[in-house]
Coordinates of C-alpha atoms and ligand atoms in Angstrom, one line a residue:
M42 CA 0.0 0.0 0.0
F43 CA 1.3 3.4 -0.9
G44 CA -0.1 7.0 -1.0
P45 CA 1.1 10.4 0.2
Q46 CA 1.6 11.1 3.8
G47 CA -1.7 11.6 5.6
A48 CA -3.6 9.5 3.0
G49 CA -4.8 7.2 5.8
K50 CA -2.3 4.3 5.3
G51 CA -1.8 3.6 9.0
T52 CA -5.6 3.6 9.7
Q53 CA -6.5 1.4 6.8
S54 CA -3.5 -1.0 7.2
A55 CA -4.6 -1.9 10.7
R56 CA -8.1 -2.7 9.4
I57 CA -6.8 -4.7 6.5
A58 CA -4.5 -6.7 8.7
E59 CA -7.4 -7.5 11.0
K60 CA -9.9 -8.5 8.3
Y61 CA -7.5 -10.7 6.4
G62 CA -5.5 -12.1 9.4
I63 CA -2.1 -11.0 8.1
P64 CA 0.6 -8.8 9.5
S65 CA 0.8 -5.2 8.5
I66 CA 4.5 -4.3 8.0
A67 CA 5.2 -0.5 8.1
T68 CA 8.8 0.4 7.4
G69 CA 8.2 3.8 9.0
D70 CA 7.1 2.0 12.3
I71 CA 10.1 -0.3 12.1
F72 CA 12.4 2.7 11.8
R73 CA 10.7 4.7 14.5
W74 CA 10.8 1.8 17.0
A75 CA 14.5 1.2 16.1
I76 CA 15.3 4.9 16.8
K77 CA 13.3 4.8 20.1
G78 CA 15.0 1.6 21.2
G79 CA 18.4 2.9 20.4
T80 CA 19.3 -0.1 18.2
S81 CA 22.1 -0.1 15.6
L82 CA 19.5 0.2 12.8
G83 CA 18.0 3.1 14.7
G84 CA 21.4 4.9 14.8
K85 CA 21.7 4.4 11.0
V86 CA 18.3 5.8 10.0
K87 CA 17.7 8.5 12.6
Q88 CA 19.1 11.4 10.5
Y89 CA 17.0 10.5 7.5
V90 CA 13.7 9.9 9.3
E91 CA 14.0 13.1 11.4
A92 CA 14.7 15.2 8.3
G93 CA 11.8 13.7 6.3
N94 CA 14.2 12.2 3.8
L95 CA 14.0 8.6 2.5
V96 CA 16.3 6.1 4.2
P97 CA 18.8 4.7 1.6
D98 CA 17.4 1.8 -0.4
E99 CA 20.0 -0.7 0.7
L100 CA 19.2 -0.4 4.4
T101 CA 15.4 -0.3 3.7
I102 CA 15.4 -3.3 1.4
E103 CA 17.5 -5.4 3.9
T104 CA 15.1 -4.4 6.7
V105 CA 12.1 -5.7 4.6
R106 CA 13.9 -8.8 3.4
E107 CA 14.6 -9.8 7.0
R108 CA 11.1 -9.0 8.2
L109 CA 9.5 -11.1 5.4
T110 CA 11.4 -14.2 6.6
A111 CA 9.3 -14.2 9.8
D112 CA 6.7 -17.1 10.3
D113 CA 3.8 -14.7 10.4
C114 CA 4.3 -13.8 6.8
E115 CA 3.7 -17.3 5.5
E116 CA 0.0 -16.8 4.8
G117 CA 0.4 -13.3 3.4
F118 CA 1.3 -9.8 4.5
L119 CA 0.6 -6.2 3.9
L120 CA 3.4 -3.8 3.3
D121 CA 2.6 -0.2 4.3
G122 CA 5.0 2.4 3.1
F123 CA 7.2 0.0 1.2
P124 CA 8.1 0.1 -1.7
R125 CA 8.5 3.8 -2.0
S126 CA 10.5 3.9 -5.2
V127 CA 10.8 1.9 -8.4
P128 CA 14.2 0.5 -7.3
Q129 CA 12.6 -0.7 -4.1
A130 CA 9.7 -2.2 -6.1
E131 CA 12.2 -4.1 -8.3
A132 CA 14.1 -5.3 -5.2
L133 CA 10.8 -6.5 -3.6
D134 CA 9.9 -8.5 -6.8
E135 CA 13.3 -10.2 -6.6
I136 CA 12.9 -11.0 -2.9
L137 CA 9.5 -12.5 -3.5
A138 CA 10.6 -14.4 -6.7
E139 CA 13.3 -16.1 -4.6
K140 CA 10.5 -17.4 -2.4
D141 CA 8.3 -18.3 -5.4
R142 CA 5.8 -15.6 -4.4
A143 CA 4.4 -12.4 -6.0
L144 CA 2.3 -9.5 -5.0
D145 CA -1.5 -9.8 -5.5
A146 CA -2.2 -6.1 -5.5
A147 CA -0.6 -2.7 -5.2
L148 CA -3.1 -0.4 -3.4
V149 CA -2.7 3.3 -3.8
L150 CA -4.7 5.7 -1.5
Q151 CA -5.2 8.9 -3.4
V152 CA -5.6 12.3 -1.7
P153 CA -4.8 15.8 -2.9
E154 CA -1.8 17.6 -1.4
E155 CA -3.9 20.1 0.7
V156 CA -5.8 17.2 2.3
S157 CA -2.5 15.5 3.2
L158 CA -1.2 18.7 4.7
R159 CA -4.3 19.3 6.8
R160 CA -4.4 15.7 8.0
L161 CA -0.7 15.7 9.0
T162 CA -1.1 18.8 11.1
G163 CA -4.0 17.1 13.0
R164 CA -2.4 13.7 13.3
R165 CA -1.7 12.2 16.7
V166 CA 0.0 8.8 17.2
C167 CA 0.4 6.5 20.2
S168 CA 4.2 6.6 20.8
N169 CA 3.9 3.1 22.4
C170 CA 1.9 1.0 19.9
G171 CA 1.7 3.3 16.9
R172 CA -2.1 3.5 16.7
N173 CA -3.3 6.6 14.8
Y174 CA -5.7 9.3 16.1
S175 CA -6.4 12.9 15.1
L176 CA -7.7 16.1 16.6
D177 CA -11.0 15.2 15.0
S178 CA -11.0 11.6 16.4
P179 CA -9.0 11.6 19.7
P180 CA -8.7 8.7 22.1
E181 CA -11.5 8.4 24.7
K182 CA -9.4 9.5 27.7
N183 CA -7.0 12.5 27.9
W184 CA -4.7 11.6 25.0
T185 CA -3.9 8.1 26.3
C186 CA -4.2 5.3 23.8
D187 CA -7.5 3.4 23.8
V188 CA -5.6 0.1 23.1
C189 CA -2.5 0.2 25.2
G190 CA -2.7 3.3 27.4
G191 CA 0.5 4.9 25.9
P192 CA 0.8 8.6 25.4
V193 CA -0.8 10.0 22.2
T194 CA 1.2 12.9 20.7
P195 CA 2.1 14.5 17.4
R196 CA 4.8 12.5 15.4
A197 CA 8.2 14.3 15.6
D198 CA 8.4 14.5 11.8
D199 CA 4.9 16.1 11.6
E200 CA 5.9 19.0 13.7
D201 CA 8.4 20.4 11.3
E202 CA 6.7 22.0 8.2
E203 CA 9.9 21.8 6.2
A204 CA 10.1 18.0 6.9
I205 CA 6.4 17.6 5.9
R206 CA 7.1 19.4 2.6
A207 CA 10.2 17.3 2.0
R208 CA 8.1 14.1 2.5
L209 CA 5.4 15.3 0.1
R210 CA 8.0 16.2 -2.5
S211 CA 9.7 12.9 -2.2
Y212 CA 6.3 11.1 -2.6
H213 CA 5.6 13.0 -5.8
D214 CA 9.1 12.6 -7.3
T215 CA 10.0 9.1 -6.1
T216 CA 6.9 7.1 -5.1
E217 CA 4.2 8.2 -7.5
P218 CA 6.0 6.5 -10.5
L219 CA 5.0 3.2 -8.8
K220 CA 1.5 3.8 -10.3
V221 CA 3.0 3.2 -13.7
Y222 CA 5.2 0.4 -12.5
Y223 CA 2.3 -1.6 -11.0
G224 CA -0.2 -0.4 -13.6
E225 CA 1.9 -2.1 -16.3
K226 CA 1.9 -5.3 -14.2
G227 CA -1.9 -5.1 -14.0
I228 CA -2.1 -5.2 -10.2
L229 CA -2.7 -1.5 -9.4
R230 CA -5.8 -0.8 -7.3
E231 CA -6.6 3.0 -6.9
V232 CA -8.8 4.0 -4.0
D233 CA -10.1 7.5 -3.2
G234 CA -8.6 8.3 0.3
T235 CA -10.7 11.5 0.8
Q236 CA -13.8 9.5 1.8
S237 CA -14.6 8.6 5.5
P238 CA -12.4 5.9 7.0
D239 CA -15.3 3.4 6.7
D240 CA -16.0 4.2 3.1
V241 CA -12.2 4.0 2.3
F242 CA -12.1 0.6 3.9
S243 CA -15.2 -0.7 1.9
S244 CA -13.6 0.6 -1.3
I245 CA -10.3 -1.2 -0.5
V246 CA -12.1 -4.5 0.2
S247 CA -14.0 -4.2 -3.1
A248 CA -10.8 -3.3 -4.9
L249 CA -9.0 -6.3 -3.5
Ligands
AMP536 P1 6.1 6.8 7.3 O1 5.7 6.4 8.7 O2 5.7 5.8 6.3 O3 5.7 8.2 6.9 O4 7.7 6.8 7.3 C1 8.5 7.7 8.1 C2 9.9 7.8 7.6 O5 10.6 6.6 7.6 C3 10.0 8.4 6.2 O6 9.9 9.8 6.1 C4 11.4 7.9 5.8 O7 12.4 8.7 6.4 C5 11.4 6.5 6.4 N1 10.9 5.4 5.5 C6 9.7 4.7 5.7 N2 9.5 3.8 4.7 C7 10.6 4.0 3.8 C8 10.9 3.5 2.6 N3 10.2 2.5 2.0 N4 12.1 3.9 2.0 C9 12.8 4.9 2.5 N5 12.5 5.5 3.7 C10 11.4 5.0 4.4

């Protein structure tokens, strides 16, 4: 699944994972948790993530390759925020071909730039489990997560307007060409991400 920042990938990926009983693998979450945990991966990716720049392909691809070897991926998986460039998509095809597997669908959530910007400013995330909230749909109690009780705050990279613009630029220049890449393979599924979360989810299920 791909789409610009604020398209609703985090919200929808949790629902897809639940409905289909598959793990949702978000490279952004893996990187943020590595930074928070002070791991060696975290040390390598920190500067890129905080500036809103893409982590170099080699590191990102190795991270995904390793994650896909886990047992929970055997019956299927959803990738959220990977691939984010044509070279990453080619690398993913190779990784899957080695396992005699292939993608069933490439889902793109479409939203115009002004909607992305508005949603990012209002976005709040549980810093413990990663669940998404917003100013319009806050947790029940005092900015603590409904699921795990963790603190719900803005994401560090959403607070810096320059970093937001860098991420939207990089989506446009580097990630959007994936529409052509997957369109040519006949597996692109485009969904209007400006609808309500329930309607987006229904559209995704019909598209799949
Ligand atoms: P996200 O949570 O998907 O917005 O990702 C947060 C940050 O993690 C991005 O701004 C990048 O710095 C990094 N990141 C996540 N996924 C990728 C990827 N597929 N390729 C390169 N960098 C990534």
